[in-house]
Short mmCIF file of C-alpha atoms in Angstrom, two decimals:
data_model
loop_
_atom_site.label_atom_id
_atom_site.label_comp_id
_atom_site.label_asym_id
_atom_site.label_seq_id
_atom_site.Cartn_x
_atom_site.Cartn_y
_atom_site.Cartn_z
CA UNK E 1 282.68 69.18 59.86
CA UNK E 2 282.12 72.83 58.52
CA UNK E 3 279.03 73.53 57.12
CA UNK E 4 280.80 73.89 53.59
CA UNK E 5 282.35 70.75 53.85
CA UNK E 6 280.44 67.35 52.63
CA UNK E 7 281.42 63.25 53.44
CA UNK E 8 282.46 61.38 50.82
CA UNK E 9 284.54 58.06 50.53
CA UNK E 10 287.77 57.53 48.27
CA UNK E 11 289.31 54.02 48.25
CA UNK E 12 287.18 52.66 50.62
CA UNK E 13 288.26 55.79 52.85
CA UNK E 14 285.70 58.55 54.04
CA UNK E 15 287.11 61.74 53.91
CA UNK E 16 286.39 65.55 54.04
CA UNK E 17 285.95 67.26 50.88
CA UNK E 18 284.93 71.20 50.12
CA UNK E 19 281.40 71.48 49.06
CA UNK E 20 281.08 72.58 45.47
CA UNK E 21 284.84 70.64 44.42
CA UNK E 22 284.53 68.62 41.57
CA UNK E 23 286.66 65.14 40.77
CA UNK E 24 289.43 67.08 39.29
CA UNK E 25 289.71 69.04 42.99
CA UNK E 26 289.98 66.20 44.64
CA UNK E 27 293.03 64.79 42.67
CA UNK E 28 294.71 67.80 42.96
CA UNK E 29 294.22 68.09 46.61
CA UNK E 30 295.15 64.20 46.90
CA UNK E 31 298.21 65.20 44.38
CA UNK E 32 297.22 62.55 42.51
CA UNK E 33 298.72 62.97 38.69
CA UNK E 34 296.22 62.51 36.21
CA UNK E 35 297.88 60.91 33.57
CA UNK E 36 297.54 57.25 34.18
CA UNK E 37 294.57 56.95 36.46
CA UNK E 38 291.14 55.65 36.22
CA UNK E 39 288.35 57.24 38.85
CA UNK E 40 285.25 55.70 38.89
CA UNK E 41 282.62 57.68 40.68
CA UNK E 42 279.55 55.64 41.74
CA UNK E 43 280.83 53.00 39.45
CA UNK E 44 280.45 54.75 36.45
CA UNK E 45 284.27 55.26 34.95
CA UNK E 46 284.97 58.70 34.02
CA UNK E 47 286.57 59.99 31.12
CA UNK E 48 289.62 62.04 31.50
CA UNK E 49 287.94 65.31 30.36
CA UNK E 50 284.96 64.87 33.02
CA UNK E 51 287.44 65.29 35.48
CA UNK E 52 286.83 68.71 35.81
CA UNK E 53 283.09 68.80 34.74
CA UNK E 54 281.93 66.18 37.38
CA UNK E 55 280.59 67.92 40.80
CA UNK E 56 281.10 65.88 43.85
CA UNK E 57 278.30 65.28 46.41
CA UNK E 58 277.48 64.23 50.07
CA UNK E 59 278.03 60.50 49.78
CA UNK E 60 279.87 59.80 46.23
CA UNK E 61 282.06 57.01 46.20
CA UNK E 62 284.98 57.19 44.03
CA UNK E 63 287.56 54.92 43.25
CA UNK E 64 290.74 56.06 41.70
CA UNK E 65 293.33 53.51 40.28
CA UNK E 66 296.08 53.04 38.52
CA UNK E 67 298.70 50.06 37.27
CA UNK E 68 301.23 48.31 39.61
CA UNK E 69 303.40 45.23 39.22
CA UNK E 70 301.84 42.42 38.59
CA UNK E 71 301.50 39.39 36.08
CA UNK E 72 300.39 37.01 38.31
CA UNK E 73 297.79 36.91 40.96
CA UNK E 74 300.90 37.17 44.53
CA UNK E 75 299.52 34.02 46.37
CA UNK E 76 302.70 32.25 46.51
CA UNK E 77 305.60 34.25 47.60
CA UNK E 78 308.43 32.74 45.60
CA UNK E 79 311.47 31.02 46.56
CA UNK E 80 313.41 33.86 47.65
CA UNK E 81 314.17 35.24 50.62
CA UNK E 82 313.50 38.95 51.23
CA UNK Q 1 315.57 36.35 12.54
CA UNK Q 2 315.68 39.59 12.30
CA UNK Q 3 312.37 39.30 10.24
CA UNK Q 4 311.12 36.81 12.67
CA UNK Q 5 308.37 39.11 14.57
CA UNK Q 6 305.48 38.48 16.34
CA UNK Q 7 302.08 39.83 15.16
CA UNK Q 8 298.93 40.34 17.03
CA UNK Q 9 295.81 42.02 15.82
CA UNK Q 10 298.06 44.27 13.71
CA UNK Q 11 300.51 45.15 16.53
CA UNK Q 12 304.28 43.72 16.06
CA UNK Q 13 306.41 42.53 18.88
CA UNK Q 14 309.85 41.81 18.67
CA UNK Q 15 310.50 39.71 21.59
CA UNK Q 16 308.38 36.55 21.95
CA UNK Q 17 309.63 36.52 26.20
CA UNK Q 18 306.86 38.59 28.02
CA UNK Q 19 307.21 39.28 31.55
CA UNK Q 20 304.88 40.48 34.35
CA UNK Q 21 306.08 43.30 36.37
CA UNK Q 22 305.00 41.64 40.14
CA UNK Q 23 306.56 40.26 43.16
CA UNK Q 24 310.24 41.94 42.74
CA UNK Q 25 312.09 43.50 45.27
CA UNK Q 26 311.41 46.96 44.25
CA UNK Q 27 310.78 48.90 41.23
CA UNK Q 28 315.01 48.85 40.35
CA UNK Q 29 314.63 45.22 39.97
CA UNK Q 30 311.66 45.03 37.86
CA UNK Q 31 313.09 47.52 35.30
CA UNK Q 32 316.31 46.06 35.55
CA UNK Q 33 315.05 42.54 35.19
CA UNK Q 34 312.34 43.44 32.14
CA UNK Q 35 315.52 44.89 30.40
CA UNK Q 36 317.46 42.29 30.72
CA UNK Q 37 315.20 39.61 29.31
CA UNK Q 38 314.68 41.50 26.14
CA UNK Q 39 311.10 41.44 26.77
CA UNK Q 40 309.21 44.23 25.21
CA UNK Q 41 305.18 43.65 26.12
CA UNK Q 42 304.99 43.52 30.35
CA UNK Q 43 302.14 42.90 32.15
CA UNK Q 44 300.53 45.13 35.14
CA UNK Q 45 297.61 44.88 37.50
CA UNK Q 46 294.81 47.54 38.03
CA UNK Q 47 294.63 48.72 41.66
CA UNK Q 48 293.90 51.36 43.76
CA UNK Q 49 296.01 54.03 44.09
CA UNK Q 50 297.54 54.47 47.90
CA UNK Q 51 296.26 57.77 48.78
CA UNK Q 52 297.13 58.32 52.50
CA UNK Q 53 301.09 57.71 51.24
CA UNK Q 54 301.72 59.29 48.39
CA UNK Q 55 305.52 59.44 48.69
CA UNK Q 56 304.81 55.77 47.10
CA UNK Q 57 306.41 55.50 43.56
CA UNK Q 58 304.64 54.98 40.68
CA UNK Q 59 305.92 51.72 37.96
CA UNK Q 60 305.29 53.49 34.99
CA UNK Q 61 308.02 56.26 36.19
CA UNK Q 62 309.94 52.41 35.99
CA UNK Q 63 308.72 51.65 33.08
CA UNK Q 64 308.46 53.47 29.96
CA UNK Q 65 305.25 52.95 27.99
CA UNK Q 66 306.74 54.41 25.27
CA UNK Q 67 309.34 51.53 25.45
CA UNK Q 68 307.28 48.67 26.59
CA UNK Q 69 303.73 47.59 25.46
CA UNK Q 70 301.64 47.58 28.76
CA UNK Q 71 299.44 44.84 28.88
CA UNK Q 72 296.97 45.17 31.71
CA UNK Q 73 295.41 42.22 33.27
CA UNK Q 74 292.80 41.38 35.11
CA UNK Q 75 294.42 39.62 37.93
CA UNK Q 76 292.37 38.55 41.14
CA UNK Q 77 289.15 38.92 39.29
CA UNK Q 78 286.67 35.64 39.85
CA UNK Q 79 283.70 37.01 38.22
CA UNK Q 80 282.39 38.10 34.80
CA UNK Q 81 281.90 41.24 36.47
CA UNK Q 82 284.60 42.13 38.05
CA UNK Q 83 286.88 41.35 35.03
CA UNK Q 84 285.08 43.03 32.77
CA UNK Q 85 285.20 46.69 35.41
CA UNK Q 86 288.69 46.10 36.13
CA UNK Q 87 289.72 46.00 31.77
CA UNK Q 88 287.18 48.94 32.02
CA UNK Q 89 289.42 50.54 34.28
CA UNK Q 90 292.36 50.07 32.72
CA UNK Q 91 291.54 51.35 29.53
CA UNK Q 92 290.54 54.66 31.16
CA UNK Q 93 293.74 54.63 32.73
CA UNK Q 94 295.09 55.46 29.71
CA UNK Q 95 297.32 52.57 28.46
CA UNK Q 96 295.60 50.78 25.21
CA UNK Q 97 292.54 48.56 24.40
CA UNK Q 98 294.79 45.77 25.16
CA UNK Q 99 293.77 43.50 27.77
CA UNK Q 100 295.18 40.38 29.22
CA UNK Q 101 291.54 38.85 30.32
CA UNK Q 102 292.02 36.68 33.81
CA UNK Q 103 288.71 35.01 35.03
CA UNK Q 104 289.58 32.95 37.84
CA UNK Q 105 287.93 29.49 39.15
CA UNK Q 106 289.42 29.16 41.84
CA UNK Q 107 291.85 30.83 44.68
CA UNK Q 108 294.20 27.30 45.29
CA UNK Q 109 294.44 26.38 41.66
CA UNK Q 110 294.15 30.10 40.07
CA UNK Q 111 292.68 28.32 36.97
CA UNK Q 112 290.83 30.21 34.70
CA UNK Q 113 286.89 29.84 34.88
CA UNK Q 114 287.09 29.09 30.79
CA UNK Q 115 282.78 29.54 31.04
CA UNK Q 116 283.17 33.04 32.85
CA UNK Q 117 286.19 33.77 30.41
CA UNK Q 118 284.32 33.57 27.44
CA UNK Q 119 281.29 35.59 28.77
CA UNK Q 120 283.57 38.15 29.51
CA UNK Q 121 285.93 38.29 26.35
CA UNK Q 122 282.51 38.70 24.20
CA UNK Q 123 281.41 41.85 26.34
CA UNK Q 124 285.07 43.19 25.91
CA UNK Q 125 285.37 42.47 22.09
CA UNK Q 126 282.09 44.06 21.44
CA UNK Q 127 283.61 47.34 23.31
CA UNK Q 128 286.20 46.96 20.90
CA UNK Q 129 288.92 45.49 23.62
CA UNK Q 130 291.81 43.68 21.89
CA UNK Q 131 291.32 40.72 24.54
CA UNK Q 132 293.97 38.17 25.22
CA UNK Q 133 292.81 35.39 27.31
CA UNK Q 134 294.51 33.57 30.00
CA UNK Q 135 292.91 30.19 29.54
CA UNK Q 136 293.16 26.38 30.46
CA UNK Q 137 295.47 23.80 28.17
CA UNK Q 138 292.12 22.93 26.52
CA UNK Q 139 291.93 22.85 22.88
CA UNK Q 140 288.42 23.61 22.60
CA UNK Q 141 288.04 26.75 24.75
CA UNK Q 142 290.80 27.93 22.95
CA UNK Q 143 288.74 27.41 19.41
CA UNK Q 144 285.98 28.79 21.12
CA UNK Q 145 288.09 31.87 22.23
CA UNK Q 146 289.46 32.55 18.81
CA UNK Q 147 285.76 32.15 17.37
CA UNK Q 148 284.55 35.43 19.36
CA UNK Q 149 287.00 36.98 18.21
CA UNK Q 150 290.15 37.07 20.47
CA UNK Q 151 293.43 37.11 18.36
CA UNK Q 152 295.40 35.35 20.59
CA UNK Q 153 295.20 32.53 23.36
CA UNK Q 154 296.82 32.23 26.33
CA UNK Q 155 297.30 28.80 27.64
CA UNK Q 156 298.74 27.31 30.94
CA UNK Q 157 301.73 25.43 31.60
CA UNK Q 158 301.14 24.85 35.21
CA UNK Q 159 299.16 26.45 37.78
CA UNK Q 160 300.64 29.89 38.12
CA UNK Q 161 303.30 30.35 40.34
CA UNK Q 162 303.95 26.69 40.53
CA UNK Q 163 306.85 26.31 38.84
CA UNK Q 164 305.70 23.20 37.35
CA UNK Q 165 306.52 23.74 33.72
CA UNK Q 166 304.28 21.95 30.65
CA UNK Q 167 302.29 19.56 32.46
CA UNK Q 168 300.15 18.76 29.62
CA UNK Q 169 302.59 19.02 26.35
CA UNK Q 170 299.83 17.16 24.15
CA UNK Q 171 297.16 19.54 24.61
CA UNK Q 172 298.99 22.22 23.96
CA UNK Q 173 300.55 20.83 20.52
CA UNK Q 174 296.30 20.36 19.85
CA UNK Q 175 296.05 23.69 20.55
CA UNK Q 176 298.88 24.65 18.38
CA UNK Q 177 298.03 22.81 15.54
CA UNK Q 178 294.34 23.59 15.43
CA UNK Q 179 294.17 27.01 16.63
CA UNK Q 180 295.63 29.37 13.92
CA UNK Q 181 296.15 32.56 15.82
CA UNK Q 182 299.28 33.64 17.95
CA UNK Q 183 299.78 31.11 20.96
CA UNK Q 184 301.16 32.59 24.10
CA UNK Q 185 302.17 29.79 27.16
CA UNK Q 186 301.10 31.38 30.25
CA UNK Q 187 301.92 30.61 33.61
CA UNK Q 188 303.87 27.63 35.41
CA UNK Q 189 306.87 28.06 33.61
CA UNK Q 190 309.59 27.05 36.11
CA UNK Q 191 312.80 27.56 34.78
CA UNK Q 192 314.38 28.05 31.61
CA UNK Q 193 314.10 24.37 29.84
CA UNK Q 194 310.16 24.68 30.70
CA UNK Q 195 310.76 28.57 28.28
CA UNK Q 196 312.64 26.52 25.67
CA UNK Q 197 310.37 23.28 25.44
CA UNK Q 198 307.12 25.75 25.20
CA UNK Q 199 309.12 27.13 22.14
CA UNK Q 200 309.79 23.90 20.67
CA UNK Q 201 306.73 22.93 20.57
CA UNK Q 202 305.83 25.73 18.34
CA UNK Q 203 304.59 28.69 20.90
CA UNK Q 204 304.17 31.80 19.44
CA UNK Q 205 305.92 33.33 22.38
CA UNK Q 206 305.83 32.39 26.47
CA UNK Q 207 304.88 35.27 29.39
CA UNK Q 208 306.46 34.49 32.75
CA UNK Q 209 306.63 36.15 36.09
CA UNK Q 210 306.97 34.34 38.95
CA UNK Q 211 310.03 32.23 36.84
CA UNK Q 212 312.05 35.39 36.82
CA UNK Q 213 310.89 37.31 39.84
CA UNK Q 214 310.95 34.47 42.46
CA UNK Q 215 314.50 33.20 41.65
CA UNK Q 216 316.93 33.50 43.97
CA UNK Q 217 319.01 36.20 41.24
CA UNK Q 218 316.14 37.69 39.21
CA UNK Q 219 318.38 39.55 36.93
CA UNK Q 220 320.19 36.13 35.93
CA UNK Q 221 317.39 34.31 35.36
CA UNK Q 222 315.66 37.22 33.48
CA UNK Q 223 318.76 36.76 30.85
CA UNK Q 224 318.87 33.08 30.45
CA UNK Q 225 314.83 33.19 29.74
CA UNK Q 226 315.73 35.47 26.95
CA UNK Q 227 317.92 32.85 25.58
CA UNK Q 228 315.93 29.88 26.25
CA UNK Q 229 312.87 31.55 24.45
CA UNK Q 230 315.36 32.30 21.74
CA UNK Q 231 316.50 29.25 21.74
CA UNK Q 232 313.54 26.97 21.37
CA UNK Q 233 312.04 29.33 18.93
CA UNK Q 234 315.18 28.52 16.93
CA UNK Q 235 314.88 24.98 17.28
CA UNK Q 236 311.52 24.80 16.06
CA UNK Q 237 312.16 26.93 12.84
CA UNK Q 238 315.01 24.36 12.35
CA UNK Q 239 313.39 21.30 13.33
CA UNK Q 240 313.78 19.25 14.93
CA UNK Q 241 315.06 15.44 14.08
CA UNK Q 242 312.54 12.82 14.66
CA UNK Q 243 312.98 10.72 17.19
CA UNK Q 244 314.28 6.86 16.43
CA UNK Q 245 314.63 3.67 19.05
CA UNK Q 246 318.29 2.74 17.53
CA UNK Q 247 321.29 4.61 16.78
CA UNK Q 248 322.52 6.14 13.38
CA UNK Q 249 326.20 6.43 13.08
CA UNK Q 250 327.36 9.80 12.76
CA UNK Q 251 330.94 8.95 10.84
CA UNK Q 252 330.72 7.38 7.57
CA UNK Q 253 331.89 3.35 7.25
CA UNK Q 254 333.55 4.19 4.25
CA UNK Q 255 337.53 4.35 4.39
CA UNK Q 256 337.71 2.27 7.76
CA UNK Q 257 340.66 -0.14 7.77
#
């Protein structure tokens, strides 16, 4: 770890980030499109415009999500075969 | 019935078929599937985005939101909590206030915790959530449900995923007939009769997932849904002849040798 460089944990991940990079760094770097995701940052949800406002630091936890398939919760696996 | 449309809290659907979007083969499927069945509200799940592979394709490149109402749910949630963070997520993602509120009891039966559901619809409703709740076949959660203010309930069949169709056809025909918002049947629906029955009885309209996405052609089954939905909203506008022990002859006496 560089001395610019701070710990932080994305997903559950922990992961190297640039000192100084805010929320809307980190997507970019992850090439994450913006459009239909949700971060959360130390469980507070972020609006899309604090993206860029929002300063990461040593230890943040963020959480970035977006929609899959789903309907119903995939216990059972259905009849067919794969 | 071209004029025959679905309302919810202002917001007009034409199909009464809704569809989740999980467990298909890939995202092809699903989109070919959702179009198929006519369906034009589809549910998705809030989850984390895969970050280490992000060659992974996205379902709304699948499906257009433009097209299709999203309705996000809050699948997998078994806490107030938890249900209430993951609709907060999905609004910030970007879709709608919409919400398709799941609070689970338990992980065998997936039935809705109806105490933790109503805890959570009255947080979501006061954030000004439109909050449509998957809920037991029990009349009076569901009056309890449309008291706080949700503008639709969404009853069980059958355990989700169990094919099992109506298991309890009298309390949902109390829920029918003393609720007086938008009925949805959620959840067991087996097969197309189980679609068509649900209709009969005088649902509003019927969301299935597993039904389609777990048959053996997906696509096939997608298409006779459509039709059984169609079909047994039909019948019920019609109605239905009652029921009698002893025949009625069809052909009139009169003029017999």
């Amino acid at each position: 770890m560089t001395a610019n460089a701070m710990q932080i944990q994305v997903n559950g991940e922990r992961r190297a980030c640039r000192s100084g990079s805010t929320v809307g760094d980190l997507l970019r770097e992850l090439e994450i499109n913006t459009e239909r995701v949700a971060v959360e940052l130390n469980l507070e949800i972020l609006e899309r415009k604090e993206f860029e406002l929002r300063d990461l630091k040593e230890g943040d936890r963020i959480e970035i999500l977006s929609f899959i398939g789903g309907g119903a919760p995939t216990i059972l696996g259905g009849t067919r075969k794969a | 019935m071209q004029d025959d449309r679905l309302v919810i809290a202002g917001r007009e659907f034409k199909s009464r078929l809704w569809v989740g979007t999980g467990k298909y083969k890939d995202f092809a499927e699903t989109r070919k599937a959702i179009e198929v069945s006519g369906a034009d509200v589809v549910t998705v799940a809030v989850r984390r985005v895969n970050i280490t592979d992000r060659s992974k394709e996205n379902l709304l490149d699948y499906i257009d939101p433009k097209k299709y109402t999203i309705l996000p749910n809050t699948a997998g949630c078994y806490t107030v909590e938890d249900a209430v963070r993951y609709a907060r997520l999905a609004r910030a993602a970007g879709v709608s206030d919409l919400v398709k509120l799941e609070v689970l009891g338990d992980e065998k039966t997936l039935f809705p915790d109806t105490a933790g559901l109503i805890e959570a619809a009255k947080i979501l409703i006061k954030e000004g959530f439109i909050v449509l709740p998957y809920t037991n076949d029990d009349p009076i959660v569901a009056k309890k449900l449309v008291d706080i203010g949700c503008p639709a309930v969404m009853p069980l069949a059958a355990p989700i995923g169990s094919g099992l169709g109506i298991r309890n056809p009298y309390n949902l025909k109390i829920i029918m007939e003393q609720v007086k918002v938008p009925i949805i049947v959620d959840a067991g629906v087996g097969t197309a009769s189980d679609a068509a029955l649900a209709m009969e009885y005088g649902a509003d309209a019927v969301l299935m997932n597993t039904a389609i996405a777990g048959a053996q052609d997906p696509i096939a089954m997608a298409e006779a849904m459509k039709y059984a939905v169609h079909a047994g909203r039909l019948a019920y506008k019609a109605g239905r002849i009652p029921r009698k022990l002893y025949a009625t002859a069809s052909s009139p006496i009169e003029g017999m040798l």
